[in-house]
JSON list of C-alpha atoms and ligand atoms in Angstrom, two decimals:
[
{"chain": "Z", "resi": 4, "resn": "MET", "atom": "CA", "xyz": [0.00, 0.14, -0.26]},
{"chain": "Z", "resi": 5, "resn": "ARG", "atom": "CA", "xyz": [1.15, 2.93, -1.36]},
{"chain": "Z", "resi": 6, "resn": "VAL", "atom": "CA", "xyz": [1.50, 5.80, 1.68]},
{"chain": "Z", "resi": 7, "resn": "LEU", "atom": "CA", "xyz": [0.97, 9.84, 0.98]},
{"chain": "Z", "resi": 8, "resn": "VAL", "atom": "CA", "xyz": [2.11, 11.56, 4.50]},
{"chain": "Z", "resi": 9, "resn": "LEU", "atom": "CA", "xyz": [0.40, 15.47, 4.26]},
{"chain": "Z", "resi": 10, "resn": "GLY", "atom": "CA", "xyz": [1.16, 17.62, 6.54]},
{"chain": "Z", "resi": 11, "resn": "SER", "atom": "CA", "xyz": [2.31, 21.56, 8.01]},
{"chain": "Z", "resi": 12, "resn": "GLY", "atom": "CA", "xyz": [4.30, 21.06, 11.17]},
{"chain": "Z", "resi": 13, "resn": "GLN", "atom": "CA", "xyz": [6.36, 19.64, 13.43]},
{"chain": "Z", "resi": 14, "resn": "GLY", "atom": "CA", "xyz": [5.91, 16.11, 11.39]},
{"chain": "Z", "resi": 15, "resn": "SER", "atom": "CA", "xyz": [6.40, 13.93, 14.70]},
{"chain": "Z", "resi": 16, "resn": "ASN", "atom": "CA", "xyz": [3.92, 12.22, 13.29]},
{"chain": "Z", "resi": 17, "resn": "ALA", "atom": "CA", "xyz": [5.11, 11.51, 9.78]},
{"chain": "Z", "resi": 18, "resn": "LYS", "atom": "CA", "xyz": [8.43, 10.10, 12.37]},
{"chain": "Z", "resi": 19, "resn": "ALA", "atom": "CA", "xyz": [6.42, 7.39, 13.97]},
{"chain": "Z", "resi": 20, "resn": "ILE", "atom": "CA", "xyz": [4.73, 6.32, 10.49]},
{"chain": "Z", "resi": 21, "resn": "LEU", "atom": "CA", "xyz": [8.08, 5.68, 9.33]},
{"chain": "Z", "resi": 22, "resn": "GLU", "atom": "CA", "xyz": [10.09, 5.06, 12.29]},
{"chain": "Z", "resi": 23, "resn": "ALA", "atom": "CA", "xyz": [7.15, 2.34, 12.12]},
{"chain": "Z", "resi": 24, "resn": "GLN", "atom": "CA", "xyz": [8.21, 1.37, 9.34]},
{"chain": "Z", "resi": 25, "resn": "ASN", "atom": "CA", "xyz": [11.68, 0.82, 9.99]},
{"chain": "Z", "resi": 26, "resn": "ASN", "atom": "CA", "xyz": [10.91, -1.28, 12.10]},
{"chain": "Z", "resi": 27, "resn": "LEU", "atom": "CA", "xyz": [8.28, -3.77, 9.56]},
{"chain": "Z", "resi": 28, "resn": "LEU", "atom": "CA", "xyz": [5.29, -2.09, 12.25]},
{"chain": "Z", "resi": 29, "resn": "LEU", "atom": "CA", "xyz": [3.50, -0.76, 8.94]},
{"chain": "Z", "resi": 30, "resn": "GLY", "atom": "CA", "xyz": [2.59, -3.96, 7.83]},
{"chain": "Z", "resi": 31, "resn": "ASN", "atom": "CA", "xyz": [2.01, -3.33, 3.95]},
{"chain": "Z", "resi": 32, "resn": "ALA", "atom": "CA", "xyz": [2.48, 0.20, 3.85]},
{"chain": "Z", "resi": 33, "resn": "GLN", "atom": "CA", "xyz": [5.09, 1.96, 2.52]},
{"chain": "Z", "resi": 34, "resn": "VAL", "atom": "CA", "xyz": [5.80, 5.95, 2.59]},
{"chain": "Z", "resi": 35, "resn": "VAL", "atom": "CA", "xyz": [6.23, 7.41, -0.83]},
{"chain": "Z", "resi": 36, "resn": "GLY", "atom": "CA", "xyz": [6.30, 10.78, -0.43]},
{"chain": "Z", "resi": 37, "resn": "ILE", "atom": "CA", "xyz": [5.62, 13.29, 1.36]},
{"chain": "Z", "resi": 38, "resn": "ILE", "atom": "CA", "xyz": [3.13, 16.63, 0.49]},
{"chain": "Z", "resi": 39, "resn": "SER", "atom": "CA", "xyz": [3.28, 19.93, 2.38]},
{"chain": "Z", "resi": 40, "resn": "ASN", "atom": "CA", "xyz": [2.17, 23.38, 2.27]},
{"chain": "Z", "resi": 41, "resn": "ILE", "atom": "CA", "xyz": [4.81, 25.46, 4.30]},
{"chain": "Z", "resi": 42, "resn": "PRO", "atom": "CA", "xyz": [8.06, 25.31, 2.65]},
{"chain": "Z", "resi": 43, "resn": "SER", "atom": "CA", "xyz": [10.03, 25.67, 6.56]},
{"chain": "Z", "resi": 44, "resn": "ALA", "atom": "CA", "xyz": [7.76, 22.60, 7.95]},
{"chain": "Z", "resi": 45, "resn": "GLY", "atom": "CA", "xyz": [9.56, 20.46, 10.53]},
{"chain": "Z", "resi": 46, "resn": "ILE", "atom": "CA", "xyz": [8.05, 18.00, 8.31]},
{"chain": "Z", "resi": 47, "resn": "ILE", "atom": "CA", "xyz": [10.37, 18.73, 5.12]},
{"chain": "Z", "resi": 48, "resn": "ASP", "atom": "CA", "xyz": [13.12, 18.54, 7.34]},
{"chain": "Z", "resi": 49, "resn": "ILE", "atom": "CA", "xyz": [11.66, 14.60, 8.62]},
{"chain": "Z", "resi": 50, "resn": "ALA", "atom": "CA", "xyz": [11.14, 13.45, 5.04]},
{"chain": "Z", "resi": 51, "resn": "GLU", "atom": "CA", "xyz": [15.08, 14.42, 4.16]},
{"chain": "Z", "resi": 52, "resn": "GLU", "atom": "CA", "xyz": [16.65, 12.90, 6.90]},
{"chain": "Z", "resi": 53, "resn": "TYR", "atom": "CA", "xyz": [13.79, 9.25, 6.33]},
{"chain": "Z", "resi": 54, "resn": "SER", "atom": "CA", "xyz": [15.37, 9.91, 2.58]},
{"chain": "Z", "resi": 55, "resn": "VAL", "atom": "CA", "xyz": [11.78, 11.19, 1.92]},
{"chain": "Z", "resi": 56, "resn": "PRO", "atom": "CA", "xyz": [10.53, 11.49, -1.92]},
{"chain": "Z", "resi": 57, "resn": "THR", "atom": "CA", "xyz": [8.35, 15.27, -0.84]},
{"chain": "Z", "resi": 58, "resn": "ALA", "atom": "CA", "xyz": [6.52, 18.05, -2.90]},
{"chain": "Z", "resi": 59, "resn": "LEU", "atom": "CA", "xyz": [5.78, 21.12, -2.29]},
{"chain": "Z", "resi": 60, "resn": "ILE", "atom": "CA", "xyz": [2.41, 22.90, -2.65]},
{"chain": "Z", "resi": 61, "resn": "SER", "atom": "CA", "xyz": [2.82, 27.01, -2.41]},
{"chain": "Z", "resi": 62, "resn": "CYS", "atom": "CA", "xyz": [-0.79, 28.34, -0.33]},
{"chain": "Z", "resi": 63, "resn": "SER", "atom": "CA", "xyz": [-1.77, 31.81, -0.05]},
{"chain": "Z", "resi": 64, "resn": "LYS", "atom": "CA", "xyz": [-2.37, 31.03, 4.00]},
{"chain": "Z", "resi": 65, "resn": "GLU", "atom": "CA", "xyz": [-1.11, 28.71, 5.97]},
{"chain": "Z", "resi": 66, "resn": "THR", "atom": "CA", "xyz": [-4.72, 27.00, 7.51]},
{"chain": "Z", "resi": 67, "resn": "GLY", "atom": "CA", "xyz": [-7.96, 27.50, 6.02]},
{"chain": "Z", "resi": 68, "resn": "LYS", "atom": "CA", "xyz": [-9.22, 26.36, 2.11]},
{"chain": "Z", "resi": 69, "resn": "LEU", "atom": "CA", "xyz": [-7.63, 25.77, -0.65]},
{"chain": "Z", "resi": 70, "resn": "GLU", "atom": "CA", "xyz": [-8.27, 28.09, -4.19]},
{"chain": "Z", "resi": 71, "resn": "ILE", "atom": "CA", "xyz": [-9.20, 26.58, -6.35]},
{"chain": "Z", "resi": 72, "resn": "ASN", "atom": "CA", "xyz": [-6.19, 26.89, -7.88]},
{"chain": "Z", "resi": 73, "resn": "GLU", "atom": "CA", "xyz": [-3.55, 25.46, -4.76]},
{"chain": "Z", "resi": 74, "resn": "THR", "atom": "CA", "xyz": [-6.31, 22.92, -5.20]},
{"chain": "Z", "resi": 75, "resn": "GLU", "atom": "CA", "xyz": [-5.45, 22.17, -9.34]},
{"chain": "Z", "resi": 76, "resn": "ASP", "atom": "CA", "xyz": [-1.99, 22.04, -7.55]},
{"chain": "Z", "resi": 77, "resn": "LEU", "atom": "CA", "xyz": [-2.41, 19.53, -5.10]},
{"chain": "Z", "resi": 78, "resn": "THR", "atom": "CA", "xyz": [-4.32, 17.19, -7.28]},
{"chain": "Z", "resi": 79, "resn": "GLN", "atom": "CA", "xyz": [-1.25, 16.96, -9.80]},
{"chain": "Z", "resi": 80, "resn": "LYS", "atom": "CA", "xyz": [1.36, 16.79, -7.05]},
{"chain": "Z", "resi": 81, "resn": "ILE", "atom": "CA", "xyz": [-1.13, 14.57, -5.55]},
{"chain": "Z", "resi": 82, "resn": "LYS", "atom": "CA", "xyz": [-1.27, 12.56, -8.56]},
{"chain": "Z", "resi": 83, "resn": "MET", "atom": "CA", "xyz": [2.60, 11.62, -8.91]},
{"chain": "Z", "resi": 84, "resn": "PHE", "atom": "CA", "xyz": [3.47, 9.91, -6.15]},
{"chain": "Z", "resi": 85, "resn": "SER", "atom": "CA", "xyz": [-0.09, 7.28, -7.10]},
{"chain": "Z", "resi": 86, "resn": "PRO", "atom": "CA", "xyz": [-0.57, 6.74, -3.67]},
{"chain": "Z", "resi": 87, "resn": "ASP", "atom": "CA", "xyz": [-3.66, 4.08, -2.69]},
{"chain": "Z", "resi": 88, "resn": "LEU", "atom": "CA", "xyz": [-3.79, 5.76, 1.56]},
{"chain": "Z", "resi": 89, "resn": "ILE", "atom": "CA", "xyz": [-3.41, 9.87, 1.91]},
{"chain": "Z", "resi": 90, "resn": "VAL", "atom": "CA", "xyz": [-2.89, 10.38, 5.65]},
{"chain": "Z", "resi": 91, "resn": "LEU", "atom": "CA", "xyz": [-3.43, 13.34, 6.83]},
{"chain": "Z", "resi": 92, "resn": "ALA", "atom": "CA", "xyz": [-0.77, 14.02, 9.87]},
{"chain": "Z", "resi": 93, "resn": "GLY", "atom": "CA", "xyz": [-1.61, 17.56, 10.79]},
{"chain": "Z", "resi": 94, "resn": "PHE", "atom": "CA", "xyz": [-2.07, 19.14, 6.98]},
{"chain": "Z", "resi": 95, "resn": "MET", "atom": "CA", "xyz": [-3.76, 22.58, 8.73]},
{"chain": "Z", "resi": 96, "resn": "LYS", "atom": "CA", "xyz": [-5.04, 22.90, 4.54]},
{"chain": "Z", "resi": 97, "resn": "ILE", "atom": "CA", "xyz": [-9.03, 22.26, 4.10]},
{"chain": "Z", "resi": 98, "resn": "ILE", "atom": "CA", "xyz": [-9.66, 19.33, 1.52]},
{"chain": "Z", "resi": 99, "resn": "PRO", "atom": "CA", "xyz": [-12.09, 20.34, -0.06]},
{"chain": "Z", "resi": 100, "resn": "SER", "atom": "CA", "xyz": [-14.98, 17.58, -1.37]},
{"chain": "Z", "resi": 101, "resn": "ASP", "atom": "CA", "xyz": [-13.79, 17.71, -5.18]},
{"chain": "Z", "resi": 102, "resn": "LEU", "atom": "CA", "xyz": [-10.45, 16.56, -3.52]},
{"chain": "Z", "resi": 103, "resn": "ILE", "atom": "CA", "xyz": [-11.88, 13.77, -1.80]},
{"chain": "Z", "resi": 104, "resn": "ASP", "atom": "CA", "xyz": [-14.25, 12.48, -5.02]},
{"chain": "Z", "resi": 105, "resn": "ILE", "atom": "CA", "xyz": [-10.61, 12.60, -7.51]},
{"chain": "Z", "resi": 106, "resn": "PHE", "atom": "CA", "xyz": [-9.43, 10.09, -4.00]},
{"chain": "Z", "resi": 107, "resn": "PRO", "atom": "CA", "xyz": [-12.09, 8.39, -3.16]},
{"chain": "Z", "resi": 108, "resn": "ASN", "atom": "CA", "xyz": [-12.11, 6.26, 0.22]},
{"chain": "Z", "resi": 109, "resn": "LYS", "atom": "CA", "xyz": [-8.12, 6.90, 0.14]},
{"chain": "Z", "resi": 110, "resn": "ILE", "atom": "CA", "xyz": [-7.85, 9.94, 3.04]},
{"chain": "Z", "resi": 111, "resn": "ILE", "atom": "CA", "xyz": [-7.82, 9.77, 6.48]},
{"chain": "Z", "resi": 112, "resn": "ASN", "atom": "CA", "xyz": [-6.78, 12.55, 8.86]},
{"chain": "Z", "resi": 113, "resn": "LEU", "atom": "CA", "xyz": [-5.14, 12.69, 12.59]},
{"chain": "Z", "resi": 114, "resn": "HIS", "atom": "CA", "xyz": [-7.14, 14.61, 14.78]},
{"chain": "Z", "resi": 115, "resn": "PRO", "atom": "CA", "xyz": [-6.58, 15.36, 18.21]},
{"chain": "Z", "resi": 116, "resn": "SER", "atom": "CA", "xyz": [-9.05, 14.56, 20.54]},
{"chain": "Z", "resi": 117, "resn": "LEU", "atom": "CA", "xyz": [-11.68, 12.40, 20.73]},
{"chain": "Z", "resi": 118, "resn": "LEU", "atom": "CA", "xyz": [-14.28, 12.99, 17.94]},
{"chain": "Z", "resi": 119, "resn": "PRO", "atom": "CA", "xyz": [-16.68, 14.44, 17.94]},
{"chain": "Z", "resi": 120, "resn": "SER", "atom": "CA", "xyz": [-16.02, 16.33, 20.27]},
{"chain": "Z", "resi": 121, "resn": "PHE", "atom": "CA", "xyz": [-13.48, 19.49, 19.67]},
{"chain": "Z", "resi": 122, "resn": "LYS", "atom": "CA", "xyz": [-12.95, 18.96, 16.69]},
{"chain": "Z", "resi": 123, "resn": "GLY", "atom": "CA", "xyz": [-11.00, 22.82, 14.75]},
{"chain": "Z", "resi": 124, "resn": "LEU", "atom": "CA", "xyz": [-7.54, 24.17, 15.65]},
{"chain": "Z", "resi": 125, "resn": "ASN", "atom": "CA", "xyz": [-6.07, 24.14, 18.31]},
{"chain": "Z", "resi": 126, "resn": "ALA", "atom": "CA", "xyz": [-8.39, 21.28, 19.68]},
{"chain": "Z", "resi": 127, "resn": "ILE", "atom": "CA", "xyz": [-5.78, 19.49, 22.45]},
{"chain": "Z", "resi": 128, "resn": "GLU", "atom": "CA", "xyz": [-5.92, 24.12, 23.91]},
{"chain": "Z", "resi": 129, "resn": "ARG", "atom": "CA", "xyz": [-9.26, 23.88, 24.09]},
{"chain": "Z", "resi": 130, "resn": "ALA", "atom": "CA", "xyz": [-10.17, 20.15, 25.68]},
{"chain": "Z", "resi": 131, "resn": "PHE", "atom": "CA", "xyz": [-7.79, 21.52, 28.59]},
{"chain": "Z", "resi": 132, "resn": "ASN", "atom": "CA", "xyz": [-9.64, 24.88, 28.69]},
{"chain": "Z", "resi": 133, "resn": "TYR", "atom": "CA", "xyz": [-12.87, 23.07, 28.65]},
{"chain": "Z", "resi": 134, "resn": "GLY", "atom": "CA", "xyz": [-11.35, 21.58, 32.24]},
{"chain": "Z", "resi": 135, "resn": "VAL", "atom": "CA", "xyz": [-12.20, 17.97, 30.61]},
{"chain": "Z", "resi": 136, "resn": "LYS", "atom": "CA", "xyz": [-11.26, 14.84, 31.86]},
{"chain": "Z", "resi": 137, "resn": "ILE", "atom": "CA", "xyz": [-9.80, 12.23, 29.05]},
{"chain": "Z", "resi": 138, "resn": "SER", "atom": "CA", "xyz": [-9.69, 13.67, 25.51]},
{"chain": "Z", "resi": 139, "resn": "GLY", "atom": "CA", "xyz": [-7.34, 11.44, 23.26]},
{"chain": "Z", "resi": 140, "resn": "CYS", "atom": "CA", "xyz": [-7.00, 11.43, 19.47]},
{"chain": "Z", "resi": 141, "resn": "THR", "atom": "CA", "xyz": [-8.55, 10.07, 16.05]},
{"chain": "Z", "resi": 142, "resn": "VAL", "atom": "CA", "xyz": [-7.76, 9.08, 13.05]},
{"chain": "Z", "resi": 143, "resn": "HIS", "atom": "CA", "xyz": [-10.81, 9.22, 10.94]},
{"chain": "Z", "resi": 144, "resn": "CYS", "atom": "CA", "xyz": [-12.10, 8.57, 7.44]},
{"chain": "Z", "resi": 145, "resn": "VAL", "atom": "CA", "xyz": [-11.86, 12.28, 4.88]},
{"chain": "Z", "resi": 146, "resn": "ASN", "atom": "CA", "xyz": [-15.18, 13.78, 4.25]},
{"chain": "Z", "resi": 147, "resn": "ALA", "atom": "CA", "xyz": [-16.76, 17.35, 3.13]},
{"chain": "Z", "resi": 148, "resn": "GLY", "atom": "CA", "xyz": [-17.09, 18.86, 6.79]},
{"chain": "Z", "resi": 149, "resn": "ILE", "atom": "CA", "xyz": [-14.33, 19.42, 9.01]},
{"chain": "Z", "resi": 150, "resn": "ASP", "atom": "CA", "xyz": [-12.52, 16.29, 10.70]},
{"chain": "Z", "resi": 151, "resn": "ASP", "atom": "CA", "xyz": [-15.70, 14.85, 9.86]},
{"chain": "Z", "resi": 152, "resn": "GLY", "atom": "CA", "xyz": [-16.38, 11.14, 8.53]},
{"chain": "Z", "resi": 153, "resn": "PRO", "atom": "CA", "xyz": [-16.06, 7.85, 10.09]},
{"chain": "Z", "resi": 154, "resn": "ILE", "atom": "CA", "xyz": [-13.77, 7.33, 12.49]},
{"chain": "Z", "resi": 155, "resn": "ILE", "atom": "CA", "xyz": [-11.59, 4.36, 12.36]},
{"chain": "Z", "resi": 156, "resn": "ALA", "atom": "CA", "xyz": [-9.66, 4.48, 15.68]},
{"chain": "Z", "resi": 157, "resn": "GLN", "atom": "CA", "xyz": [-10.22, 6.42, 18.65]},
{"chain": "Z", "resi": 158, "resn": "ALA", "atom": "CA", "xyz": [-7.59, 6.59, 22.12]},
{"chain": "Z", "resi": 159, "resn": "PRO", "atom": "CA", "xyz": [-8.45, 8.02, 25.18]},
{"chain": "Z", "resi": 160, "resn": "VAL", "atom": "CA", "xyz": [-6.03, 10.44, 26.82]},
{"chain": "Z", "resi": 161, "resn": "ARG", "atom": "CA", "xyz": [-6.10, 11.32, 31.39]},
{"chain": "Z", "resi": 162, "resn": "ARG", "atom": "CA", "xyz": [-6.22, 14.25, 31.76]},
{"chain": "Z", "resi": 163, "resn": "MET", "atom": "CA", "xyz": [-3.87, 13.85, 36.16]},
{"chain": "Z", "resi": 164, "resn": "ASP", "atom": "CA", "xyz": [-4.84, 17.48, 37.64]},
{"chain": "Z", "resi": 165, "resn": "THR", "atom": "CA", "xyz": [-1.42, 18.06, 37.90]},
{"chain": "Z", "resi": 166, "resn": "ASP", "atom": "CA", "xyz": [-0.89, 17.85, 33.99]},
{"chain": "Z", "resi": 167, "resn": "THR", "atom": "CA", "xyz": [-0.33, 21.64, 33.28]},
{"chain": "Z", "resi": 168, "resn": "LEU", "atom": "CA", "xyz": [-0.87, 22.38, 29.05]},
{"chain": "Z", "resi": 169, "resn": "GLU", "atom": "CA", "xyz": [2.17, 21.34, 27.66]},
{"chain": "Z", "resi": 170, "resn": "ILE", "atom": "CA", "xyz": [2.28, 17.43, 29.44]},
{"chain": "Z", "resi": 171, "resn": "TYR", "atom": "CA", "xyz": [-0.93, 17.32, 28.62]},
{"chain": "Z", "resi": 172, "resn": "THR", "atom": "CA", "xyz": [-0.61, 18.04, 25.23]},
{"chain": "Z", "resi": 173, "resn": "GLN", "atom": "CA", "xyz": [2.78, 15.92, 24.81]},
{"chain": "Z", "resi": 174, "resn": "LYS", "atom": "CA", "xyz": [0.56, 13.04, 26.20]},
{"chain": "Z", "resi": 175, "resn": "ILE", "atom": "CA", "xyz": [-1.35, 13.45, 23.77]},
{"chain": "Z", "resi": 176, "resn": "HIS", "atom": "CA", "xyz": [1.48, 13.52, 21.00]},
{"chain": "Z", "resi": 177, "resn": "ALA", "atom": "CA", "xyz": [2.27, 10.21, 22.52]},
{"chain": "Z", "resi": 178, "resn": "ALA", "atom": "CA", "xyz": [-0.64, 8.45, 21.53]},
{"chain": "Z", "resi": 179, "resn": "GLU", "atom": "CA", "xyz": [-1.25, 9.50, 18.74]},
{"chain": "Z", "resi": 180, "resn": "HIS", "atom": "CA", "xyz": [2.31, 7.97, 17.51]},
{"chain": "Z", "resi": 181, "resn": "VAL", "atom": "CA", "xyz": [1.21, 4.67, 18.47]},
{"chain": "Z", "resi": 182, "resn": "VAL", "atom": "CA", "xyz": [-2.35, 5.07, 17.11]},
{"chain": "Z", "resi": 183, "resn": "LEU", "atom": "CA", "xyz": [-1.54, 6.73, 13.58]},
{"chain": "Z", "resi": 184, "resn": "PRO", "atom": "CA", "xyz": [0.88, 3.77, 12.28]},
{"chain": "Z", "resi": 185, "resn": "LEU", "atom": "CA", "xyz": [-1.46, 0.98, 13.34]},
{"chain": "Z", "resi": 186, "resn": "THR", "atom": "CA", "xyz": [-4.34, 2.42, 11.73]},
{"chain": "Z", "resi": 187, "resn": "ILE", "atom": "CA", "xyz": [-1.79, 2.31, 8.76]},
{"chain": "Z", "resi": 188, "resn": "ALA", "atom": "CA", "xyz": [-0.82, -1.03, 9.02]},
{"chain": "Z", "resi": 189, "resn": "ASN", "atom": "CA", "xyz": [-4.14, -2.57, 9.74]},
{"chain": "Z", "resi": 190, "resn": "LEU", "atom": "CA", "xyz": [-5.87, 0.02, 7.35]},
{"chain": "Z", "resi": 191, "resn": "SER", "atom": "CA", "xyz": [-2.92, -1.37, 5.13]},
{"chain": "Z", "resi": 192, "resn": "MET", "atom": "CA", "xyz": [-3.32, -5.85, 5.79]},
{"chain": "Z", "resi": 193, "resn": "ASN", "atom": "CA", "xyz": [-7.01, -5.00, 5.16]},
{"chain": "Z", "resi": 194, "resn": "PRO", "atom": "CA", "xyz": [-7.33, -3.73, 1.43]},
{"chain": "Z", "resi": 195, "resn": "ASN", "atom": "CA", "xyz": [-11.02, -3.73, 0.90]},
{"chain": "Z", "resi": 196, "resn": "TYR", "atom": "CA", "xyz": [-11.29, -1.33, 3.36]},
{"chain": "Z", "resi": 197, "resn": "GLN", "atom": "CA", "xyz": [-13.50, 1.20, 2.18]},
{"chain": "Z", "resi": 198, "resn": "CYS", "atom": "CA", "xyz": [-13.92, 5.34, 4.73]},
{"chain": "A", "resi": 22, "resn": "GAR", "atom": "C1", "xyz": [-1.28, 16.64, 15.55]},
{"chain": "A", "resi": 22, "resn": "GAR", "atom": "O1", "xyz": [-1.24, 16.67, 16.90]},
{"chain": "A", "resi": 22, "resn": "GAR", "atom": "C2", "xyz": [-2.68, 16.33, 15.13]},
{"chain": "A", "resi": 22, "resn": "GAR", "atom": "O2", "xyz": [-3.16, 15.34, 15.55]},
{"chain": "A", "resi": 22, "resn": "GAR", "atom": "C3", "xyz": [-2.53, 17.84, 14.45]},
{"chain": "A", "resi": 22, "resn": "GAR", "atom": "O3", "xyz": [-1.85, 18.41, 13.70]},
{"chain": "A", "resi": 22, "resn": "GAR", "atom": "C4", "xyz": [-0.06, 17.64, 15.03]},
{"chain": "A", "resi": 22, "resn": "GAR", "atom": "C5", "xyz": [0.75, 18.28, 14.29]},
{"chain": "A", "resi": 22, "resn": "GAR", "atom": "O4", "xyz": [1.63, 17.50, 14.67]},
{"chain": "A", "resi": 22, "resn": "GAR", "atom": "N1", "xyz": [-3.49, 18.18, 14.18]},
{"chain": "A", "resi": 22, "resn": "GAR", "atom": "C6", "xyz": [-5.43, 18.57, 13.21]},
{"chain": "A", "resi": 22, "resn": "GAR", "atom": "O5", "xyz": [-4.96, 19.58, 14.63]},
{"chain": "A", "resi": 22, "resn": "GAR", "atom": "C7", "xyz": [-6.21, 18.53, 11.99]},
{"chain": "A", "resi": 22, "resn": "GAR", "atom": "N2", "xyz": [-7.03, 18.92, 12.92]},
{"chain": "A", "resi": 22, "resn": "GAR", "atom": "P1", "xyz": [3.06, 16.57, 13.84]},
{"chain": "A", "resi": 22, "resn": "GAR", "atom": "O6", "xyz": [3.44, 17.35, 12.81]},
{"chain": "A", "resi": 22, "resn": "GAR", "atom": "O7", "xyz": [3.75, 17.21, 14.92]},
{"chain": "A", "resi": 22, "resn": "GAR", "atom": "O8", "xyz": [2.39, 15.41, 13.02]}
]
């Protein structure tokens, strides 16, 4: 299963996927490329560290909707990698429904909360400030909604009274680093899985 990772941030989840691959823990999946909209993003350094081909798309804004020409650019760049699975690992642009239709049942997203709670940006901080005792992370199929679509996997992360936002954030990221590679491995062993 050819896996293409899209990200805009540090790339810690891309690194976790690539580490799983190096340790033969990614099932039949192989990361064939990484695409980012941020040239200076850490995920590009991670790609270089693991010798994974990269592509950049240029966007007028770092977050929010892709413009029509940006969607076309991204579509062409995704096609270059012929992916079987597209993994949004901290990709902060909204995928328009046209693009989802071109790659049906192929796009999954990682989100740092137990969806459907705390959709959108700054999910960990908002859950923390709300005072929830359990949040976590979710991997789900991408549909036209934001952080919507059928849930594939989730992991709960308990918040201890002594946790600062920084510590709780680290705990959620640690959960993501286990759940995302495991989900990709499971999907690669079940090619008939439909998002
Ligand atoms: C992850 O926590 C991921 O869940 C989040 O961005 C972070 C990327 O970290 N995604 C979203 O908030 C999407 N709504 P990384 O660049 O270190 O992998």
